[in-house]
PDB file of C-alpha atoms in Angstrom:
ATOM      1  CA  UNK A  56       1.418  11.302   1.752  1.00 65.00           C
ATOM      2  CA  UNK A  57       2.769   7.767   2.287  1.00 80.00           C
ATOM      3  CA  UNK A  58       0.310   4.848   0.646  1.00 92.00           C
ATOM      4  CA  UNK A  59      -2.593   3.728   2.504  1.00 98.00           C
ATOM      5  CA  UNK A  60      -1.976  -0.087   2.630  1.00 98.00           C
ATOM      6  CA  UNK A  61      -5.635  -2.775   2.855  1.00 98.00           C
ATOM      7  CA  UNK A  62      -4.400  -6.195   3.807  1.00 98.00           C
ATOM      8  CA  UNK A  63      -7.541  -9.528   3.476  1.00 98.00           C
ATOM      9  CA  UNK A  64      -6.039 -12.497   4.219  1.00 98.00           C
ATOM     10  CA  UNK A  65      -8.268 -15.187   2.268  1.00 97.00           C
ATOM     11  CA  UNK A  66      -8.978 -12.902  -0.461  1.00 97.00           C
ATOM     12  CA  UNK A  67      -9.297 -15.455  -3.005  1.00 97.00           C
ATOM     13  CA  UNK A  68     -12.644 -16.185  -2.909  1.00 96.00           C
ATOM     14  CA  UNK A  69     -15.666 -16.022  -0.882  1.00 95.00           C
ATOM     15  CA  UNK A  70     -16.702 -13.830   1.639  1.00 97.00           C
ATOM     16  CA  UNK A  71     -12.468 -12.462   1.482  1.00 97.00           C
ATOM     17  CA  UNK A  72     -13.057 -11.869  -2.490  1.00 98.00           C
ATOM     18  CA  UNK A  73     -16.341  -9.465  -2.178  1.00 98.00           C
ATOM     19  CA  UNK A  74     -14.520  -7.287   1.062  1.00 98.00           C
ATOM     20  CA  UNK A  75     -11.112  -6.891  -1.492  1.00 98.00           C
ATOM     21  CA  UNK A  76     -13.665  -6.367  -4.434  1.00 98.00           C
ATOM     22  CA  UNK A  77     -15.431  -3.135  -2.010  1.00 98.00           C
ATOM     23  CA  UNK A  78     -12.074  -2.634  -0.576  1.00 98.00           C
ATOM     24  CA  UNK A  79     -11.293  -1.862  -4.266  1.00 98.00           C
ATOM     25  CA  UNK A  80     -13.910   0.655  -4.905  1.00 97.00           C
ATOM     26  CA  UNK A  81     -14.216   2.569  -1.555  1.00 97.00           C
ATOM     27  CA  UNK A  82     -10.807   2.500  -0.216  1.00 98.00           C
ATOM     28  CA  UNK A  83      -8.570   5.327  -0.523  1.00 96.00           C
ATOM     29  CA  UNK A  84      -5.166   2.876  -0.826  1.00 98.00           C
ATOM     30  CA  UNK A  85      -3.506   0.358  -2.293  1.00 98.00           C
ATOM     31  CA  UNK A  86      -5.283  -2.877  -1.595  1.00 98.00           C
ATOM     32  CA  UNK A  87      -3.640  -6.361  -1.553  1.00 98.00           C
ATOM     33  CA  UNK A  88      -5.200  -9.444  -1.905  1.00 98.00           C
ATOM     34  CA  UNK A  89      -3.495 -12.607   0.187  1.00 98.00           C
ATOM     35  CA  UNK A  90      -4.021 -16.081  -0.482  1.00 98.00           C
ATOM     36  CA  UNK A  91      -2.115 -19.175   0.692  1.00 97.00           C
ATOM     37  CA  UNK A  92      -2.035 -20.357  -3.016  1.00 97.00           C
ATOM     38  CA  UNK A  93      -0.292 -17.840  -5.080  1.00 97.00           C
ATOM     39  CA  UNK A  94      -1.621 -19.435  -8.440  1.00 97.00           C
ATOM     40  CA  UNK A  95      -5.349 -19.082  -7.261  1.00 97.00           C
ATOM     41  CA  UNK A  96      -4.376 -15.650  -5.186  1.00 97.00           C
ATOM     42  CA  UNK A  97      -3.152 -14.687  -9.240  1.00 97.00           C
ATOM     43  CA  UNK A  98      -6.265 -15.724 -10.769  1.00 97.00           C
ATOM     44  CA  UNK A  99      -8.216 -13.795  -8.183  1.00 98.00           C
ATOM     45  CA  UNK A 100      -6.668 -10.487  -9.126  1.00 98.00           C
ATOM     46  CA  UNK A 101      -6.630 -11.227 -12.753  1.00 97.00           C
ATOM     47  CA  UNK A 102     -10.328 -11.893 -12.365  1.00 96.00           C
ATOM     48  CA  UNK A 103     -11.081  -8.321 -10.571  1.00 97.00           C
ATOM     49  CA  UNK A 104      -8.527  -6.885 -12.752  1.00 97.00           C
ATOM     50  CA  UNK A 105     -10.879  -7.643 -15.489  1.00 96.00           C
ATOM     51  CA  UNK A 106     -13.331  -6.052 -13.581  1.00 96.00           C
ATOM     52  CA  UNK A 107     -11.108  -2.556 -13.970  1.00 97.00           C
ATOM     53  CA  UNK A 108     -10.078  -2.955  -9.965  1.00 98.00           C
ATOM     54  CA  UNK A 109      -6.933  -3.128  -9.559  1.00 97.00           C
ATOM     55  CA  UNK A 110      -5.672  -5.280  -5.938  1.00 98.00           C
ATOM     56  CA  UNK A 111      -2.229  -5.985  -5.402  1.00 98.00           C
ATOM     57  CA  UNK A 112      -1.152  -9.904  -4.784  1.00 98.00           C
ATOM     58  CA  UNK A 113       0.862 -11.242  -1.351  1.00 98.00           C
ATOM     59  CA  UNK A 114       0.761 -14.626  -0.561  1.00 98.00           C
ATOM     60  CA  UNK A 115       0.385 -15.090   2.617  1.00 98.00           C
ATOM     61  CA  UNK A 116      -0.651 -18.731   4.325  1.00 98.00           C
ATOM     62  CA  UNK A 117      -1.556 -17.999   8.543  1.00 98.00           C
ATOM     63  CA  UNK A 118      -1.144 -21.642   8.990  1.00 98.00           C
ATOM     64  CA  UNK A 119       2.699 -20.908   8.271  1.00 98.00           C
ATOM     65  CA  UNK A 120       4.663 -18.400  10.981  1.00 98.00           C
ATOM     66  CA  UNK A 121       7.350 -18.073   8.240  1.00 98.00           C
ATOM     67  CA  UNK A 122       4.869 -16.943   5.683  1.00 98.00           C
ATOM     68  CA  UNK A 123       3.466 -14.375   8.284  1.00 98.00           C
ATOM     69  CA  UNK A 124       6.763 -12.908   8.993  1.00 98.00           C
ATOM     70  CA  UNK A 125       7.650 -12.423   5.703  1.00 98.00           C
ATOM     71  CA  UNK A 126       4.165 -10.340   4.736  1.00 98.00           C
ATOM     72  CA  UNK A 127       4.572  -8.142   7.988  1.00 98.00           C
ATOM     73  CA  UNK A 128       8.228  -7.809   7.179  1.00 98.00           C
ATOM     74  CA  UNK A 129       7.600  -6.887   3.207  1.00 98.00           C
ATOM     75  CA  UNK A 130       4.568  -4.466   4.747  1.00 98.00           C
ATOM     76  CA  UNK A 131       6.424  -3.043   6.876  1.00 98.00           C
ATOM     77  CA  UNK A 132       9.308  -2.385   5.287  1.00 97.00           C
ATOM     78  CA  UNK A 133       7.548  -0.848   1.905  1.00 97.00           C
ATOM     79  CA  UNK A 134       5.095   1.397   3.023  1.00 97.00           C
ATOM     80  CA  UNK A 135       5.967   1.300   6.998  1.00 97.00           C
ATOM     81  CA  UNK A 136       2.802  -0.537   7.687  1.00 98.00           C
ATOM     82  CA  UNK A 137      -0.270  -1.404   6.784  1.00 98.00           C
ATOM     83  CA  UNK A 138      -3.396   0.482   7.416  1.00 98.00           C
ATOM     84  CA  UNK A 139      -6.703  -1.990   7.570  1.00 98.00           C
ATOM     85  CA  UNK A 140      -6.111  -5.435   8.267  1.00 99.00           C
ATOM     86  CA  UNK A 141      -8.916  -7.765   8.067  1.00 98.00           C
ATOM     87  CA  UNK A 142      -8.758 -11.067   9.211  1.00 98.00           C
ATOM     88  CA  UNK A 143     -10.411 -13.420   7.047  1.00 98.00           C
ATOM     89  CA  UNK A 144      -9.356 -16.424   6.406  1.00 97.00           C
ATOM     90  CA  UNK A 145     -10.575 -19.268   8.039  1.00 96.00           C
ATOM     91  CA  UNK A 146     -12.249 -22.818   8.034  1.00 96.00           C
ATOM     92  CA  UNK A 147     -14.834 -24.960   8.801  1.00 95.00           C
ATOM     93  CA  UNK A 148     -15.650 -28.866   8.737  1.00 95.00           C
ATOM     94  CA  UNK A 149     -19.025 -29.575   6.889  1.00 91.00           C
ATOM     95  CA  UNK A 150     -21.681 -31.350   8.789  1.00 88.00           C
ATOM     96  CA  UNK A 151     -21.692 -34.666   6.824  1.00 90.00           C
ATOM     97  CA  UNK A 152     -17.875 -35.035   7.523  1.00 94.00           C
ATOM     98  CA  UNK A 153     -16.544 -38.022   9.643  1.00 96.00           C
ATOM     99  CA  UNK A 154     -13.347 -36.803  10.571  1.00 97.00           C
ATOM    100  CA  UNK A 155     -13.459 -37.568  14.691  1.00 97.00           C
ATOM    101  CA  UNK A 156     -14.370 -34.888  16.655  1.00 98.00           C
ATOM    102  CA  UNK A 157     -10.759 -34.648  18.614  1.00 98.00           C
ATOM    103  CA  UNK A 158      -9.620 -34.159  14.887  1.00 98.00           C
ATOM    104  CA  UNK A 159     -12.197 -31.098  13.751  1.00 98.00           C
ATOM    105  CA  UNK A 160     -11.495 -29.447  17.089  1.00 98.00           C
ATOM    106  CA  UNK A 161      -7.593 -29.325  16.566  1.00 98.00           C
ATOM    107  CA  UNK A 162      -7.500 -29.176  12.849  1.00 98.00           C
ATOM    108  CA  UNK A 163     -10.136 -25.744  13.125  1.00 98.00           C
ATOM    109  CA  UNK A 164      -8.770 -23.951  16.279  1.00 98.00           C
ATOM    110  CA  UNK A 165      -5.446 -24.089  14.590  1.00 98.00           C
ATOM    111  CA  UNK A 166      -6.482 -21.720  11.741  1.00 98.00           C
ATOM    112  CA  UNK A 167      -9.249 -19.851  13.164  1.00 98.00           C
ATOM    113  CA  UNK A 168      -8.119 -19.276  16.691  1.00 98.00           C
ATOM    114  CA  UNK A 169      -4.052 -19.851  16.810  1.00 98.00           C
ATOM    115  CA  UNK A 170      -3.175 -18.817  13.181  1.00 98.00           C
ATOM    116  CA  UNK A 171      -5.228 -15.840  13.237  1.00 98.00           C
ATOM    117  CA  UNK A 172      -3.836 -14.968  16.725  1.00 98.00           C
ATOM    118  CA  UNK A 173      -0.316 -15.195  14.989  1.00 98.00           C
ATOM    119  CA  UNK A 174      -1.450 -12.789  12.489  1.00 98.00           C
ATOM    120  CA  UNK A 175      -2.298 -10.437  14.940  1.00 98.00           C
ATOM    121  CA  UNK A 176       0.882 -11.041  16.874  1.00 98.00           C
ATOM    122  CA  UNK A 177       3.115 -10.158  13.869  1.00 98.00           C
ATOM    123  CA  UNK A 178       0.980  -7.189  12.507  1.00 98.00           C
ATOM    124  CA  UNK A 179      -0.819  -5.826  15.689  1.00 98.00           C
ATOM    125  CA  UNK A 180       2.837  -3.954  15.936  1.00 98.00           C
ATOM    126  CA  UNK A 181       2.916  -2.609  12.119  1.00 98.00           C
ATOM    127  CA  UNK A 182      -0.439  -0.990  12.528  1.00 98.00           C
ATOM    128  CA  UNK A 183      -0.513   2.601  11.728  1.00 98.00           C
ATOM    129  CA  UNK A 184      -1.747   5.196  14.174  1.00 98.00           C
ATOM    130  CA  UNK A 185      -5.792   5.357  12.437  1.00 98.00           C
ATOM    131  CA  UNK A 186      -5.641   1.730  11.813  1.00 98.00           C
ATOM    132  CA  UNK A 187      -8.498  -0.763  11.697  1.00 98.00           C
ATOM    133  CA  UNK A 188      -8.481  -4.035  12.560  1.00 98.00           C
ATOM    134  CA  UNK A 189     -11.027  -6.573  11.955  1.00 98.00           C
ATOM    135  CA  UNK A 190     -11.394 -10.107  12.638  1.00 98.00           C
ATOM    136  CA  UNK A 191     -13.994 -12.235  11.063  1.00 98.00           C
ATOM    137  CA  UNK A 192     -16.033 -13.766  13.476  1.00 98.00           C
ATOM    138  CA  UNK A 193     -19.430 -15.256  13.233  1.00 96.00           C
ATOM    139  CA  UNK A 194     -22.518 -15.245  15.231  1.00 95.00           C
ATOM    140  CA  UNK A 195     -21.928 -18.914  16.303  1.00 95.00           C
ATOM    141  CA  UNK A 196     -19.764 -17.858  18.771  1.00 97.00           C
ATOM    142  CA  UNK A 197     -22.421 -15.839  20.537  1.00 96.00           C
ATOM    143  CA  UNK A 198     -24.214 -18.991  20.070  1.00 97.00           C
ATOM    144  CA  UNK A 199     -21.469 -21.054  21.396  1.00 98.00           C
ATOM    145  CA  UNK A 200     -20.896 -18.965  24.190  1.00 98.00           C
ATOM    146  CA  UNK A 201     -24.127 -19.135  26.135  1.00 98.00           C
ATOM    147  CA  UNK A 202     -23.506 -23.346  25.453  1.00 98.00           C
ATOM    148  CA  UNK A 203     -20.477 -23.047  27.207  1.00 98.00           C
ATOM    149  CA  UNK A 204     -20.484 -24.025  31.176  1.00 98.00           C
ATOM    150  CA  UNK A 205     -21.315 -20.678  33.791  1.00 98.00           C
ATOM    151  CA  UNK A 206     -17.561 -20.532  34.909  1.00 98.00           C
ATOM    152  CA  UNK A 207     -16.255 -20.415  31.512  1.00 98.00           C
ATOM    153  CA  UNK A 208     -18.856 -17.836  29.919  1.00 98.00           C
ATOM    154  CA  UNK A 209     -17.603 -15.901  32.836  1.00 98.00           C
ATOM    155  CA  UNK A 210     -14.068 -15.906  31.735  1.00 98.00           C
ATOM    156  CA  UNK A 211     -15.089 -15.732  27.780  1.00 98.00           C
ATOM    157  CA  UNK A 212     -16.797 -12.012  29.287  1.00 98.00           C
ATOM    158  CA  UNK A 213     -14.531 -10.959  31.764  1.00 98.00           C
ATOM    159  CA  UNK A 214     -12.616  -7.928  31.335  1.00 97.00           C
ATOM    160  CA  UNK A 215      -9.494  -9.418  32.845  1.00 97.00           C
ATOM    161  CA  UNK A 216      -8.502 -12.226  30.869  1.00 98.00           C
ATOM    162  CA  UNK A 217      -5.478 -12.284  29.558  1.00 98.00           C
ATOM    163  CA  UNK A 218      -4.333 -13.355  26.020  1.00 98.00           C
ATOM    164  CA  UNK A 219      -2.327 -16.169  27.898  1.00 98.00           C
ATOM    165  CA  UNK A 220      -5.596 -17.444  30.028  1.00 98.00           C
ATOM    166  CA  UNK A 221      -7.566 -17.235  26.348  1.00 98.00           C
ATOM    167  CA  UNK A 222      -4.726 -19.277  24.968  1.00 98.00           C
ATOM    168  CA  UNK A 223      -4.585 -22.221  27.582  1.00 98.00           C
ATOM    169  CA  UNK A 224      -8.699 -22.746  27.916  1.00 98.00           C
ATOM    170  CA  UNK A 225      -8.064 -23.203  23.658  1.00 98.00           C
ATOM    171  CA  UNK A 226      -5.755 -25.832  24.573  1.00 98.00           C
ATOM    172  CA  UNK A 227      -7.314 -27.347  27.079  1.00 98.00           C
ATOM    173  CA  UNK A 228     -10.933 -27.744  24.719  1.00 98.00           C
ATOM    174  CA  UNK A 229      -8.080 -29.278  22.546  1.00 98.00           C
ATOM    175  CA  UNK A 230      -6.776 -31.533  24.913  1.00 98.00           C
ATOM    176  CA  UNK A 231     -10.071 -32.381  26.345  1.00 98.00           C
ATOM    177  CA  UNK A 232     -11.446 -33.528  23.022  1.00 98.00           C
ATOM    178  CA  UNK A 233      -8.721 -35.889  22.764  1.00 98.00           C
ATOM    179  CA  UNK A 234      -9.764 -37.654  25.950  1.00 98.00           C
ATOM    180  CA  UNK A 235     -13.495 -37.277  24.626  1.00 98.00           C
ATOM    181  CA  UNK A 236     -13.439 -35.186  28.230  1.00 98.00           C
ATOM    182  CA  UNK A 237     -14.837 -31.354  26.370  1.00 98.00           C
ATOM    183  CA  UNK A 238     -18.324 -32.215  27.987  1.00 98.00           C
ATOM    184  CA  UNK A 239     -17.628 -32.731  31.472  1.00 98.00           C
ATOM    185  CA  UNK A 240     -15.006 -29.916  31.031  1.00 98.00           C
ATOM    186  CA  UNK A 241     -18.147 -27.666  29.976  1.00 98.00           C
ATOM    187  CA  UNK A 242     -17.225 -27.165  26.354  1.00 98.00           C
ATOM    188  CA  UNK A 243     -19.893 -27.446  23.737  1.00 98.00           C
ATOM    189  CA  UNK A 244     -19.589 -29.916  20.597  1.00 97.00           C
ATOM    190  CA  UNK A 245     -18.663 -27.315  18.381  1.00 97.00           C
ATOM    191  CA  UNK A 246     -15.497 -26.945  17.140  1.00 98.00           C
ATOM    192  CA  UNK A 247     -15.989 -23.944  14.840  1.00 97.00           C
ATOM    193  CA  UNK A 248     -17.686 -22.387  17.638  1.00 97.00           C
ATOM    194  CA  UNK A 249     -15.734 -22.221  19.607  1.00 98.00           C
ATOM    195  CA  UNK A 250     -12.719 -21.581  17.581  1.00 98.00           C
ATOM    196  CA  UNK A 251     -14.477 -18.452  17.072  1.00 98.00           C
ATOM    197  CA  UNK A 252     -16.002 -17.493  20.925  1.00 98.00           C
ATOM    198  CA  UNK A 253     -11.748 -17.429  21.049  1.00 98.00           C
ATOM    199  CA  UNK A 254     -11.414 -15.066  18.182  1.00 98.00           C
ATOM    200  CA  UNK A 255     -14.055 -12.572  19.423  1.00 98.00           C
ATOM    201  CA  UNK A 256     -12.549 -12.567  22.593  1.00 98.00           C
ATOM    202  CA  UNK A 257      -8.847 -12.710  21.539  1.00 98.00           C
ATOM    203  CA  UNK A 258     -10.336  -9.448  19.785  1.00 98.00           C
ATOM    204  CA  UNK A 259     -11.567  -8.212  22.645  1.00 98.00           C
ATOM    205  CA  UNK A 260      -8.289  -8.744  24.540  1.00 98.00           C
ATOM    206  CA  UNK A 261      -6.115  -6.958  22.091  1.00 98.00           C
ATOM    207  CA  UNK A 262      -8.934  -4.050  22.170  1.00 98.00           C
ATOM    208  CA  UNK A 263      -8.089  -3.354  25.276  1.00 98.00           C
ATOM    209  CA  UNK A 264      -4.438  -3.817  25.294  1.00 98.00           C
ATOM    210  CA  UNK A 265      -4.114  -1.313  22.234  1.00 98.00           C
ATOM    211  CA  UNK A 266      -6.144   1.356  24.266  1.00 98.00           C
ATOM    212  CA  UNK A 267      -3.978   0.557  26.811  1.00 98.00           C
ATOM    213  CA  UNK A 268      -0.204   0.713  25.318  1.00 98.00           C
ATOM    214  CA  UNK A 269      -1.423   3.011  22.367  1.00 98.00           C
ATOM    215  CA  UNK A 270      -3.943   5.526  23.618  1.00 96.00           C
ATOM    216  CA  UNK A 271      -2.963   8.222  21.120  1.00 97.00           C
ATOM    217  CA  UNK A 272      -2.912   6.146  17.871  1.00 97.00           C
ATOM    218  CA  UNK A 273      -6.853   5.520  18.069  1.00 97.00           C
ATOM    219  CA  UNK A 274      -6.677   1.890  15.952  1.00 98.00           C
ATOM    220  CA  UNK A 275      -9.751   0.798  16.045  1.00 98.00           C
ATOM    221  CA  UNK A 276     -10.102  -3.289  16.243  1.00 98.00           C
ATOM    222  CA  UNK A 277     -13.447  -5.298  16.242  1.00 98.00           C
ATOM    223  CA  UNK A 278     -14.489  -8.812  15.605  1.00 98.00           C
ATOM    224  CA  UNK A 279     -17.733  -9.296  13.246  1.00 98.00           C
ATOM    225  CA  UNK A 280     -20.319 -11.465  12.114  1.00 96.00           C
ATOM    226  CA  UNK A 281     -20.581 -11.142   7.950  1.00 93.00           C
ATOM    227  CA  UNK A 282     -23.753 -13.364   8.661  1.00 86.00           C
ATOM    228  CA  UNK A 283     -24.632 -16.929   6.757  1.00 80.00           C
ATOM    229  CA  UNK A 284     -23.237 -16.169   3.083  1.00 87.00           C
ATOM    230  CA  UNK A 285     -23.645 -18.471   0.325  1.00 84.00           C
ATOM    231  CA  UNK A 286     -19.203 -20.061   0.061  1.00 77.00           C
ATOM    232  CA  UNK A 287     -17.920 -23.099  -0.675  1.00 78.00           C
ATOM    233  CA  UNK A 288     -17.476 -22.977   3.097  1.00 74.00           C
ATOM    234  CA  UNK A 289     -21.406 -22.520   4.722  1.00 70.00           C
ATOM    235  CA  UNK A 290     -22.796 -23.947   1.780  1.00 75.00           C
ATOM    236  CA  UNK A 291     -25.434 -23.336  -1.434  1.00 80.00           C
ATOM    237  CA  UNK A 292     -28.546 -22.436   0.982  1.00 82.00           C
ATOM    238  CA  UNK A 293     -27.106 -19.539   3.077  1.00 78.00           C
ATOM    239  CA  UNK A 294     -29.548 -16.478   2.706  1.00 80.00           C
ATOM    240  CA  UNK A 295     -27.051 -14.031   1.711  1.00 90.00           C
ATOM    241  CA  UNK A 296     -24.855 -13.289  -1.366  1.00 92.00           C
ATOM    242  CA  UNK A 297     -20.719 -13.088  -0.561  1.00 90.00           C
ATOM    243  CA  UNK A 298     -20.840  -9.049  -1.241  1.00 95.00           C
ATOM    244  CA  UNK A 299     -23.828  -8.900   1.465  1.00 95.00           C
ATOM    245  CA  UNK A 300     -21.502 -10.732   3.928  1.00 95.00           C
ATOM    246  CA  UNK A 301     -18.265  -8.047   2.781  1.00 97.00           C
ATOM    247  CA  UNK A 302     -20.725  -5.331   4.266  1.00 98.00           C
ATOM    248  CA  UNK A 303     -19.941  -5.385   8.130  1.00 98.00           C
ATOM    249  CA  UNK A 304     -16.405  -6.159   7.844  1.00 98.00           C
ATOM    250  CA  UNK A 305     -15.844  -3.516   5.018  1.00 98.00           C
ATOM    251  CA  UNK A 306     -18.121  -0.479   6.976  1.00 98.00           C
ATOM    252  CA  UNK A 307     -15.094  -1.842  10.254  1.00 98.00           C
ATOM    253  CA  UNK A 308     -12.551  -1.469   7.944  1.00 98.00           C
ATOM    254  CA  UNK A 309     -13.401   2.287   6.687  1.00 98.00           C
ATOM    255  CA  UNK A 310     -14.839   3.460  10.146  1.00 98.00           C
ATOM    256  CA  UNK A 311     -13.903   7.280   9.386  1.00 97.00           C
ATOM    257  CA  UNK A 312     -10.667   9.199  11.102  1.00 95.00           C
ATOM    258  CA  UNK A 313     -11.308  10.507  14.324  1.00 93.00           C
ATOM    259  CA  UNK A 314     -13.833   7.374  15.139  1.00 97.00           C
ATOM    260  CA  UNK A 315     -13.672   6.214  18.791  1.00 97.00           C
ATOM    261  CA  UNK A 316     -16.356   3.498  18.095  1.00 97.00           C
ATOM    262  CA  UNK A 317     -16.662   0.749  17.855  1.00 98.00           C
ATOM    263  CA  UNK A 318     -13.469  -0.533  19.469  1.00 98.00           C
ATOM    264  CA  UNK A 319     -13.442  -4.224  21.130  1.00 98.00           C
ATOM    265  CA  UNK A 320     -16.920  -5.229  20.162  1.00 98.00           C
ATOM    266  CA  UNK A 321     -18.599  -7.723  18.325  1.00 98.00           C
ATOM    267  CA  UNK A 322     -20.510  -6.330  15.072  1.00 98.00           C
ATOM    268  CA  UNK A 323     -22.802  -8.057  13.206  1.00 97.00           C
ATOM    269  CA  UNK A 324     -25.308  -6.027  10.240  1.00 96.00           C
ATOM    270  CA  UNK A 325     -23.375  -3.011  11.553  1.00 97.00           C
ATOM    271  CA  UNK A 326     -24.970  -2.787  15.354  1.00 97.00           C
ATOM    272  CA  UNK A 327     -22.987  -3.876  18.598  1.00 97.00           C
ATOM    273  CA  UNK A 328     -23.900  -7.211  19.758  1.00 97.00           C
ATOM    274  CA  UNK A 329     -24.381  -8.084  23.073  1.00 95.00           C
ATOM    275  CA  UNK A 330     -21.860 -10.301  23.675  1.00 96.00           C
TER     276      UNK A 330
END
């Protein structure tokens, strides 16, 4: 029996450090831990190691293609694959911030939205038949959505756009933002939100194109919500605890062999969401 692989790609800390820490407990595999910072990716797994878990270290940076190839290339040529991929890392201005809005919007859609789609890009193909793929989401992109005009929620929910349509509306809320133009173009002011209305339906894209070109290897690949968690990222008043956020990604992750659901959806507290 070849070595079930666990990839989290912002494993460090946060929400990525509680889903390697249950990864670690309730996965049947070897699980690595990526960071973009091997020194702090290090002290992450010494930390758990302390704990008696015991996660393997990749450094891995999605803001850097090189860094990307060179995981799914090690992956795949150790253990032929990987098995679970979650998609976790990610970013987000904080409110007080000043940075100009033309500068959040690019800045954030290049991790969230174009780096993550280059993860998927370079491991999508190294998925093993049985994989799971999940890409943190959140429910501001629901949110985001419905603040979006009526001609581009109907793309965001169509069934036939293509990952090359998704990529040039990212663009062009890129582009507009620039020209202070995002409004009139029907984009909310929300950068991270709509980073991640891309991600959830980049994941809903690839859903399709998997059941599509791959039929009999029944991967299974959602986008989630882990909810408002207490991170350096949302912030000292979120209701929930990082391991309470690890929960929905981490049940996606071990969805059991032979599952056919769900596949292309968008989970939050475990349930579907309308979408």
């Amino acid at each position: 029996m070849a070595t079930r692989i666990a990839v989290v790609t912002g494993g460090n800390k946060g929400i990525g450090l509680a889903i390697v820490k249950a990864l670690c407990k309730d996965f049947k595999g070897t699980v690595y831990l990526t960071a973009r910072d091997a020194g702090r990716g290090q002290e992450a797994v010494e930390s758990l190691s302390s704990e008696g878990l015991k996660p393997m270290f990749q450094q891995l940076d999605i803001n850097d293609i090189n860094s990307i190839t060179a995981a799914a290339t090690y992956f795949k040529d150790k253990y032929g694959g990987v098995d679970v991929l979650i998609n976790n890392a990610g970013i987000a201005f904080k409110v007080a911030d000043t940075a100009p809005f033309a500068v959040q919007a690019e800045v954030t859609l290049k991790t969230n939205f174009f780096a993550t789609r280059d993860m998927l890009t370079h491991f999508l193909p190294i998925i093993k038949a049985g994989g799971r793929v999940v890409n943190v989401s959140s429910f501001v992109s629901v949110r985001t959505l419905n603040l979006c005009s009526p001609a581009l929620q109907q793309r965001f929910r169509s069934e036939d756009i293509t990952e090359d349509e998704l990529v040039q509306l990212m663009q062009q809320f890129v582009d507009l933002t620039k020209k202070n133009e995002h409004k009139q173009g029907g984009w909310p002011e929300m950068a991270y939100g709509v980073s991640k209305t891309g991600l959830t339906t980049l994941s809903m894209i690839l859903a399709r194109q998997l059941s599509k070109e791959r039929p009999n290897d029944k991967i299974l690949l959602n986008a989630c919500c882990p909810g408002w968690v207490r991170t350096d990222m949302a912030g000292p008043k979120a209701p929930k605890s990082p391991e309470e956020g690890a929960i929905t990604p981490v049940y996606l992750a071990l969805l059991p062999p032979g599952a056919t659901e769900p596949h292309g959806k968008f989970v939050s507290d475990k349930e579907v969401q309308v979408w």
